[in-house]
Amino acid sequence: MTTRGYTATKDQLQTRLRRIEGQVRGIERMVEEDRYCIDVLTQISAIQAALDKVALGLLDGHVRHCVTNAAQEGQSEEMSTELMAAVGRLMRRG
Amino acid sequence: MTTRGYTATKDQLQTRLRRIEGQVRGIERMVEEDRYCIDVLTQISAIQAALDKVALGLLDGHVRHCVTNAAQEGQSEEMSTELMAAVGRLMRRG
Amino acid sequence: MTTRGYTATKDQLQTRLRRIEGQVRGIERMVEEDRYCIDVLTQISAIQAALDKVALGLLDGHVRHCVTNAAQEGQSEEMSTELMAAVGRLMRRG
Amino acid sequence: MTTRGYTATKDQLQTRLRRIEGQVRGIERMVEEDRYCIDVLTQISAIQAALDKVALGLLDGHVRHCVTNAAQEGQSEEMSTELMAAVGRLMRRG
C-alpha cells in the first residue's frame, strides 16, 4: 500500500480535526443559548480558516508524494486532472 | 431579551450543525484508515459548503431582524459596521 | 433619484477600478511575454484581493444607505433578499 | 527556454483576459452612471468567476508541464512549495 501523502503528519492532522469537531459543538451550544448572530458567525469563520489549513496540509502532502511519484512513473495525466478538480472545489468552497 | 435573528430557524440550524459535526468525525475516521488524500479533500469541500449555508442562514436572519430593527430605531451605524466585518471574514474565510 | 450608496466615494471607487483595469492589462503582457506561470498567478491573486475590496466598499455603502433607508420606510423584505443574494455570490465567487 | 505550462493555450488565455479587461471597464461606466449597487456587485462576481477560470487554467498547465517535468528531473521540492503557495493565495483570494 503506497503511503498516503499525509501519513507523516497524521497525528497533527487528527489533532486539528478533533479541535474543529469541538469548535462545531461549541457553535451548537452558542445557538442553543441564543447567542448573538455575529458572535456565532465569527466562530464559523474561525472553523473555515482551520478547515482550509487542514485542506492545504493534505494537498501539500499529496503534491509532494502522490503527484511526484506518479510523474516519476510517467502516470501524471490522471493525477493532474484529479489534483486540479480538488483545487477547483476548494476555491469554489464545495 | 430581543429575539435573535435565527431563533425562528433554530431547529434547522442545529440539525445542520450536528450533521457537520458528524462529517468532521467522518474525516477523522478517513485519516485514521489512511484513505486517499483526494477523497478526504472532497469531504472537506462538502463541509465548507455546508458551513457556508449555515453562515448565510444566520446572516439572513441577522439582516432581516437585527439590522432592520436597528435601522428603524435609528441605530444602524454600528450595526452596519459589524455586519460588514462579518461579511469580510466570510469572504476571506477567516 | 435616490443617491446610490457609493456616490460619496465614487472617485475613490473609480480610481481603484482603473488600477484593476491596468493590472489586467499587465497580466495580458506577462502572458504575451511567456512569463513564469506562478508569477502570473500571483498577479491574479492581487487583482482578486483588489476586486474584493471594491465589492466590500460597494456593499458597505449599500448597507448604510439603501438597506437602512428601506428599513426605515418599512420596505426591508425585498432589500434583504437582494443583499443576501449578492453576499452569496461574493462568497461563492460567481 | 522551457515552454511555459500555458503556452499551448495562450490565445485562449489572452482572449479571456481581454474580455475581463472589458468587463472591468464596463463596471467603471456603471459607477460613472450611478447604476444600482447590487447590479455593479453582480458584475464584480462575474469577473471573479472569470478570473478563477483563468487562474485554474494557468495552474492546470503549470501542474501538467512545469511540476511534472521537475518531478521527473528529481527537482520537485521547491516546485511543490511554490505550487502550494499559489494555491493558498488563490484560496484566500490575495
mmCIF file of N, CA, C and O in Angstrom, chain C residues 12-81:
data_model
loop_
_atom_site.group_PDB
_atom_site.id
_atom_site.type_symbol
_atom_site.label_atom_id
_atom_site.label_comp_id
_atom_site.label_asym_id
_atom_site.label_seq_id
_atom_site.Cartn_x
_atom_site.Cartn_y
_atom_site.Cartn_z
ATOM 1 N N GLN C 12 -13.027 57.539 -5.435
ATOM 2 C CA GLN C 12 -12.126 56.504 -4.892
ATOM 3 C C GLN C 12 -12.380 55.169 -5.601
ATOM 4 O O GLN C 12 -11.454 54.468 -5.988
ATOM 5 N N LEU C 13 -13.658 54.873 -5.795
ATOM 6 C CA LEU C 13 -14.073 53.624 -6.452
ATOM 7 C C LEU C 13 -13.525 53.587 -7.879
ATOM 8 O O LEU C 13 -12.948 52.594 -8.320
ATOM 9 N N GLN C 14 -13.640 54.697 -8.595
ATOM 10 C CA GLN C 14 -13.204 54.704 -10.000
ATOM 11 C C GLN C 14 -11.686 54.619 -10.106
ATOM 12 O O GLN C 14 -11.147 53.976 -11.000
ATOM 13 N N THR C 15 -10.995 55.231 -9.137
ATOM 14 C CA THR C 15 -9.522 55.132 -9.136
ATOM 15 C C THR C 15 -9.126 53.665 -8.981
ATOM 16 O O THR C 15 -8.273 53.160 -9.731
ATOM 17 N N ARG C 16 -9.783 52.991 -8.053
ATOM 18 C CA ARG C 16 -9.459 51.562 -7.826
ATOM 19 C C ARG C 16 -9.765 50.740 -9.073
ATOM 20 O O ARG C 16 -8.990 49.858 -9.448
ATOM 21 N N LEU C 17 -10.893 51.007 -9.686
ATOM 22 C CA LEU C 17 -11.287 50.218 -10.867
ATOM 23 C C LEU C 17 -10.304 50.443 -12.022
ATOM 24 O O LEU C 17 -9.926 49.498 -12.719
ATOM 25 N N ARG C 18 -9.862 51.677 -12.202
ATOM 26 C CA ARG C 18 -8.890 51.949 -13.271
ATOM 27 C C ARG C 18 -7.573 51.217 -12.994
ATOM 28 O O ARG C 18 -6.945 50.657 -13.885
ATOM 29 N N ARG C 19 -7.195 51.166 -11.686
ATOM 30 C CA ARG C 19 -5.963 50.450 -11.312
ATOM 31 C C ARG C 19 -6.118 48.956 -11.645
ATOM 32 O O ARG C 19 -5.206 48.329 -12.186
ATOM 33 N N ILE C 20 -7.297 48.404 -11.336
ATOM 34 C CA ILE C 20 -7.542 46.981 -11.613
ATOM 35 C C ILE C 20 -7.490 46.734 -13.125
ATOM 36 O O ILE C 20 -6.895 45.756 -13.589
ATOM 37 N N GLU C 21 -8.062 47.655 -13.890
ATOM 38 C CA GLU C 21 -8.022 47.528 -15.351
ATOM 39 C C GLU C 21 -6.565 47.465 -15.828
ATOM 40 O O GLU C 21 -6.200 46.637 -16.658
ATOM 41 N N GLY C 22 -5.742 48.324 -15.252
ATOM 42 C CA GLY C 22 -4.309 48.340 -15.599
ATOM 43 C C GLY C 22 -3.632 47.040 -15.215
ATOM 44 O O GLY C 22 -2.803 46.496 -15.960
ATOM 45 N N GLN C 23 -4.025 46.478 -14.040
ATOM 46 C CA GLN C 23 -3.429 45.202 -13.602
ATOM 47 C C GLN C 23 -3.796 44.077 -14.567
ATOM 48 O O GLN C 23 -2.979 43.194 -14.855
ATOM 49 N N VAL C 24 -5.040 44.093 -15.072
ATOM 50 C CA VAL C 24 -5.456 43.044 -16.022
ATOM 51 C C VAL C 24 -4.626 43.172 -17.310
ATOM 52 O O VAL C 24 -4.119 42.181 -17.839
ATOM 53 N N ARG C 25 -4.441 44.408 -17.770
ATOM 54 C CA ARG C 25 -3.605 44.600 -18.971
ATOM 55 C C ARG C 25 -2.174 44.108 -18.709
ATOM 56 O O ARG C 25 -1.555 43.506 -19.569
ATOM 57 N N GLY C 26 -1.721 44.341 -17.476
ATOM 58 C CA GLY C 26 -0.377 43.879 -17.099
ATOM 59 C C GLY C 26 -0.247 42.370 -17.243
ATOM 60 O O GLY C 26 0.776 41.855 -17.722
ATOM 61 N N ILE C 27 -1.301 41.654 -16.869
ATOM 62 C CA ILE C 27 -1.266 40.180 -16.981
ATOM 63 C C ILE C 27 -1.273 39.778 -18.455
ATOM 64 O O ILE C 27 -0.559 38.849 -18.860
ATOM 65 N N GLU C 28 -2.018 40.507 -19.255
ATOM 66 C CA GLU C 28 -2.006 40.202 -20.697
ATOM 67 C C GLU C 28 -0.573 40.284 -21.234
ATOM 68 O O GLU C 28 -0.117 39.424 -22.003
ATOM 69 N N ARG C 29 0.145 41.322 -20.814
ATOM 70 C CA ARG C 29 1.541 41.481 -21.279
ATOM 71 C C ARG C 29 2.410 40.321 -20.781
ATOM 72 O O ARG C 29 3.204 39.748 -21.508
ATOM 73 N N MET C 30 2.197 39.932 -19.494
ATOM 74 C CA MET C 30 3.006 38.835 -18.926
ATOM 75 C C MET C 30 2.804 37.560 -19.749
ATOM 76 O O MET C 30 3.763 36.840 -20.062
ATOM 77 N N VAL C 31 1.551 37.283 -20.090
ATOM 78 C CA VAL C 31 1.255 36.069 -20.873
ATOM 79 C C VAL C 31 1.892 36.205 -22.261
ATOM 80 O O VAL C 31 2.514 35.277 -22.767
ATOM 81 N N GLU C 32 1.797 37.405 -22.842
ATOM 82 C CA GLU C 32 2.385 37.662 -24.167
ATOM 83 C C GLU C 32 3.897 37.378 -24.124
ATOM 84 O O GLU C 32 4.461 36.789 -25.048
ATOM 85 N N GLU C 33 4.526 37.751 -22.997
ATOM 86 C CA GLU C 33 5.982 37.584 -22.854
ATOM 87 C C GLU C 33 6.348 36.214 -22.275
ATOM 88 O O GLU C 33 7.490 35.988 -21.857
ATOM 89 N N ASP C 34 5.362 35.270 -22.213
ATOM 90 C CA ASP C 34 5.619 33.913 -21.690
ATOM 91 C C ASP C 34 6.239 33.936 -20.293
ATOM 92 O O ASP C 34 7.114 33.127 -19.975
ATOM 93 N N ARG C 35 5.784 34.841 -19.473
ATOM 94 C CA ARG C 35 6.321 34.928 -18.129
ATOM 95 C C ARG C 35 5.942 33.673 -17.334
ATOM 96 O O ARG C 35 5.017 32.952 -17.668
ATOM 97 N N TYR C 36 6.699 33.379 -16.238
ATOM 98 C CA TYR C 36 6.509 32.141 -15.470
ATOM 99 C C TYR C 36 5.092 32.087 -14.883
ATOM 100 O O TYR C 36 4.607 33.067 -14.309
ATOM 101 N N CYS C 37 4.458 30.917 -14.985
ATOM 102 C CA CYS C 37 3.049 30.737 -14.581
ATOM 103 C C CYS C 37 2.779 31.267 -13.161
ATOM 104 O O CYS C 37 1.804 31.979 -12.928
ATOM 105 N N ILE C 38 3.646 30.932 -12.219
ATOM 106 C CA ILE C 38 3.419 31.290 -10.816
ATOM 107 C C ILE C 38 3.408 32.821 -10.668
ATOM 108 O O ILE C 38 2.600 33.385 -9.916
ATOM 109 N N ASP C 39 4.249 33.513 -11.426
ATOM 110 C CA ASP C 39 4.270 34.989 -11.342
ATOM 111 C C ASP C 39 2.948 35.567 -11.858
ATOM 112 O O ASP C 39 2.413 36.522 -11.294
ATOM 113 N N VAL C 40 2.397 34.966 -12.909
ATOM 114 C CA VAL C 40 1.113 35.438 -13.444
ATOM 115 C C VAL C 40 0.011 35.163 -12.399
ATOM 116 O O VAL C 40 -0.823 36.028 -12.113
ATOM 117 N N LEU C 41 0.077 33.982 -11.784
ATOM 118 C CA LEU C 41 -0.933 33.623 -10.765
ATOM 119 C C LEU C 41 -0.883 34.591 -9.583
ATOM 120 O O LEU C 41 -1.918 34.963 -9.027
ATOM 121 N N THR C 42 0.307 34.999 -9.220
ATOM 122 C CA THR C 42 0.459 35.936 -8.096
ATOM 123 C C THR C 42 -0.260 37.247 -8.412
ATOM 124 O O THR C 42 -0.947 37.817 -7.563
ATOM 125 N N GLN C 43 -0.161 37.685 -9.676
ATOM 126 C CA GLN C 43 -0.844 38.932 -10.076
ATOM 127 C C GLN C 43 -2.362 38.750 -10.067
ATOM 128 O O GLN C 43 -3.105 39.644 -9.674
ATOM 129 N N ILE C 44 -2.812 37.562 -10.471
ATOM 130 C CA ILE C 44 -4.260 37.309 -10.454
ATOM 131 C C ILE C 44 -4.789 37.376 -9.017
ATOM 132 O O ILE C 44 -5.825 37.991 -8.748
ATOM 133 N N SER C 45 -4.044 36.802 -8.081
ATOM 134 C CA SER C 45 -4.487 36.860 -6.679
ATOM 135 C C SER C 45 -4.549 38.307 -6.193
ATOM 136 O O SER C 45 -5.450 38.680 -5.440
ATOM 137 N N ALA C 46 -3.620 39.124 -6.661
ATOM 138 C CA ALA C 46 -3.617 40.548 -6.253
ATOM 139 C C ALA C 46 -4.862 41.254 -6.797
ATOM 140 O O ALA C 46 -5.508 42.038 -6.095
ATOM 141 N N ILE C 47 -5.253 40.920 -8.029
ATOM 142 C CA ILE C 47 -6.460 41.530 -8.608
ATOM 143 C C ILE C 47 -7.706 41.062 -7.852
ATOM 144 O O ILE C 47 -8.600 41.853 -7.543
ATOM 145 N N GLN C 48 -7.738 39.773 -7.481
ATOM 146 C CA GLN C 48 -8.906 39.265 -6.747
ATOM 147 C C GLN C 48 -9.043 40.001 -5.416
ATOM 148 O O GLN C 48 -10.147 40.363 -5.016
ATOM 149 N N ALA C 49 -7.914 40.227 -4.753
ATOM 150 C CA ALA C 49 -7.964 40.942 -3.466
ATOM 151 C C ALA C 49 -8.462 42.381 -3.695
ATOM 152 O O ALA C 49 -9.292 42.888 -2.933
ATOM 153 N N ALA C 50 -8.014 43.010 -4.774
ATOM 154 C CA ALA C 50 -8.434 44.390 -5.070
ATOM 155 C C ALA C 50 -9.929 44.431 -5.400
ATOM 156 O O ALA C 50 -10.655 45.316 -4.950
ATOM 157 N N LEU C 51 -10.396 43.433 -6.162
ATOM 158 C CA LEU C 51 -11.830 43.368 -6.503
ATOM 159 C C LEU C 51 -12.674 43.149 -5.257
ATOM 160 O O LEU C 51 -13.746 43.737 -5.098
ATOM 161 N N ASP C 52 -12.185 42.297 -4.341
ATOM 162 C CA ASP C 52 -12.920 42.072 -3.082
ATOM 163 C C ASP C 52 -13.065 43.384 -2.325
ATOM 164 O O ASP C 52 -14.123 43.669 -1.762
ATOM 165 N N LYS C 53 -12.000 44.189 -2.336
ATOM 166 C CA LYS C 53 -12.039 45.469 -1.606
ATOM 167 C C LYS C 53 -13.094 46.397 -2.233
ATOM 168 O O LYS C 53 -13.884 47.019 -1.516
ATOM 169 N N VAL C 54 -13.132 46.423 -3.563
ATOM 170 C CA VAL C 54 -14.142 47.254 -4.248
ATOM 171 C C VAL C 54 -15.538 46.745 -3.896
ATOM 172 O O VAL C 54 -16.430 47.521 -3.551
ATOM 173 N N ALA C 55 -15.704 45.425 -3.920
ATOM 174 C CA ALA C 55 -17.024 44.839 -3.634
ATOM 175 C C ALA C 55 -17.462 45.165 -2.212
ATOM 176 O O ALA C 55 -18.604 45.574 -1.976
ATOM 177 N N LEU C 56 -16.550 45.011 -1.252
ATOM 178 C CA LEU C 56 -16.901 45.301 0.150
ATOM 179 C C LEU C 56 -17.229 46.791 0.332
ATOM 180 O O LEU C 56 -18.139 47.143 1.080
ATOM 181 N N GLY C 57 -16.509 47.657 -0.412
ATOM 182 C CA GLY C 57 -16.794 49.098 -0.332
ATOM 183 C C GLY C 57 -18.190 49.404 -0.853
ATOM 184 O O GLY C 57 -18.963 50.152 -0.234
ATOM 185 N N LEU C 58 -18.554 48.776 -1.968
ATOM 186 C CA LEU C 58 -19.891 48.959 -2.548
ATOM 187 C C LEU C 58 -20.964 48.450 -1.595
ATOM 188 O O LEU C 58 -21.977 49.103 -1.347
ATOM 189 N N LEU C 59 -20.700 47.251 -1.043
ATOM 190 C CA LEU C 59 -21.683 46.620 -0.149
ATOM 191 C C LEU C 59 -21.897 47.474 1.093
ATOM 192 O O LEU C 59 -23.018 47.659 1.556
ATOM 193 N N ASP C 60 -20.787 48.010 1.594
ATOM 194 C CA ASP C 60 -20.844 48.852 2.798
ATOM 195 C C ASP C 60 -21.741 50.069 2.542
ATOM 196 O O ASP C 60 -22.655 50.362 3.337
ATOM 197 N N GLY C 61 -21.522 50.731 1.433
ATOM 198 C CA GLY C 61 -22.341 51.901 1.092
ATOM 199 C C GLY C 61 -23.800 51.513 0.922
ATOM 200 O O GLY C 61 -24.713 52.202 1.363
ATOM 201 N N HIS C 62 -24.012 50.336 0.290
ATOM 202 C CA HIS C 62 -25.375 49.839 0.058
ATOM 203 C C HIS C 62 -26.094 49.579 1.391
ATOM 204 O O HIS C 62 -27.248 49.963 1.568
ATOM 205 N N VAL C 63 -25.384 48.953 2.341
ATOM 206 C CA VAL C 63 -25.997 48.639 3.645
ATOM 207 C C VAL C 63 -26.316 49.939 4.399
ATOM 208 O O VAL C 63 -27.404 50.103 4.945
ATOM 209 N N ARG C 64 -25.375 50.851 4.402
ATOM 210 C CA ARG C 64 -25.562 52.093 5.186
ATOM 211 C C ARG C 64 -26.613 53.023 4.564
ATOM 212 O O ARG C 64 -27.227 53.819 5.291
ATOM 213 N N HIS C 65 -26.845 52.934 3.299
ATOM 214 C CA HIS C 65 -27.813 53.871 2.686
ATOM 215 C C HIS C 65 -29.072 53.130 2.221
ATOM 216 O O HIS C 65 -30.114 53.236 2.839
ATOM 217 N N CYS C 66 -28.941 52.327 1.170
ATOM 218 C CA CYS C 66 -30.132 51.713 0.564
ATOM 219 C C CYS C 66 -30.866 50.812 1.566
ATOM 220 O O CYS C 66 -32.079 50.902 1.731
ATOM 221 N N VAL C 67 -30.110 49.910 2.246
ATOM 222 C CA VAL C 67 -30.753 48.945 3.169
ATOM 223 C C VAL C 67 -31.366 49.683 4.360
ATOM 224 O O VAL C 67 -32.513 49.427 4.752
ATOM 225 N N THR C 68 -30.614 50.647 4.885
ATOM 226 C CA THR C 68 -31.105 51.399 6.060
ATOM 227 C C THR C 68 -32.345 52.218 5.688
ATOM 228 O O THR C 68 -33.358 52.184 6.399
ATOM 229 N N ASN C 69 -32.315 52.921 4.552
ATOM 230 C CA ASN C 69 -33.487 53.719 4.134
ATOM 231 C C ASN C 69 -34.711 52.819 3.935
ATOM 232 O O ASN C 69 -35.809 53.129 4.386
ATOM 233 N N ALA C 70 -34.491 51.676 3.299
ATOM 234 C CA ALA C 70 -35.622 50.765 3.033
ATOM 235 C C ALA C 70 -36.234 50.292 4.349
ATOM 236 O O ALA C 70 -37.458 50.242 4.498
ATOM 237 N N ALA C 71 -35.379 49.993 5.314
ATOM 238 C CA ALA C 71 -35.898 49.510 6.616
ATOM 239 C C ALA C 71 -36.727 50.614 7.273
ATOM 240 O O ALA C 71 -37.804 50.350 7.811
ATOM 241 N N GLN C 72 -36.237 51.831 7.171
ATOM 242 C CA GLN C 72 -36.960 52.954 7.817
ATOM 243 C C GLN C 72 -38.276 53.222 7.096
ATOM 244 O O GLN C 72 -39.194 53.766 7.665
ATOM 245 N N GLU C 73 -38.360 52.813 5.817
ATOM 246 C CA GLU C 73 -39.617 53.005 5.072
ATOM 247 C C GLU C 73 -40.441 51.708 5.087
ATOM 248 O O GLU C 73 -41.371 51.538 4.301
ATOM 249 N N GLY C 74 -40.036 50.753 5.942
ATOM 250 C CA GLY C 74 -40.804 49.507 6.078
ATOM 251 C C GLY C 74 -40.739 48.638 4.836
ATOM 252 O O GLY C 74 -41.623 47.833 4.559
ATOM 253 N N GLN C 75 -39.671 48.760 4.042
ATOM 254 C CA GLN C 75 -39.553 48.013 2.771
ATOM 255 C C GLN C 75 -38.358 47.066 2.797
ATOM 256 O O GLN C 75 -37.650 46.909 1.804
ATOM 257 N N SER C 76 -38.097 46.424 3.938
ATOM 258 C CA SER C 76 -36.797 45.748 4.032
ATOM 259 C C SER C 76 -36.805 44.323 3.483
ATOM 260 O O SER C 76 -35.747 43.767 3.185
ATOM 261 N N GLU C 77 -37.999 43.708 3.325
ATOM 262 C CA GLU C 77 -38.018 42.300 2.904
ATOM 263 C C GLU C 77 -37.231 42.077 1.611
ATOM 264 O O GLU C 77 -36.238 41.362 1.587
ATOM 265 N N GLU C 78 -37.677 42.755 0.558
ATOM 266 C CA GLU C 78 -37.053 42.548 -0.765
ATOM 267 C C GLU C 78 -35.577 42.954 -0.750
ATOM 268 O O GLU C 78 -34.715 42.278 -1.307
ATOM 269 N N MET C 79 -35.303 44.055 -0.047
ATOM 270 C CA MET C 79 -33.927 44.568 0.035
ATOM 271 C C MET C 79 -33.019 43.529 0.702
ATOM 272 O O MET C 79 -31.895 43.293 0.258
ATOM 273 N N SER C 80 -33.519 42.895 1.764
ATOM 274 C CA SER C 80 -32.709 41.883 2.474
ATOM 275 C C SER C 80 -32.431 40.698 1.560
ATOM 276 O O SER C 80 -31.298 40.192 1.504
ATOM 277 N N THR C 81 -33.440 40.283 0.805
ATOM 278 C CA THR C 81 -33.277 39.137 -0.112
ATOM 279 C C THR C 81 -32.205 39.458 -1.157
ATOM 280 O O THR C 81 -31.309 38.651 -1.426
#
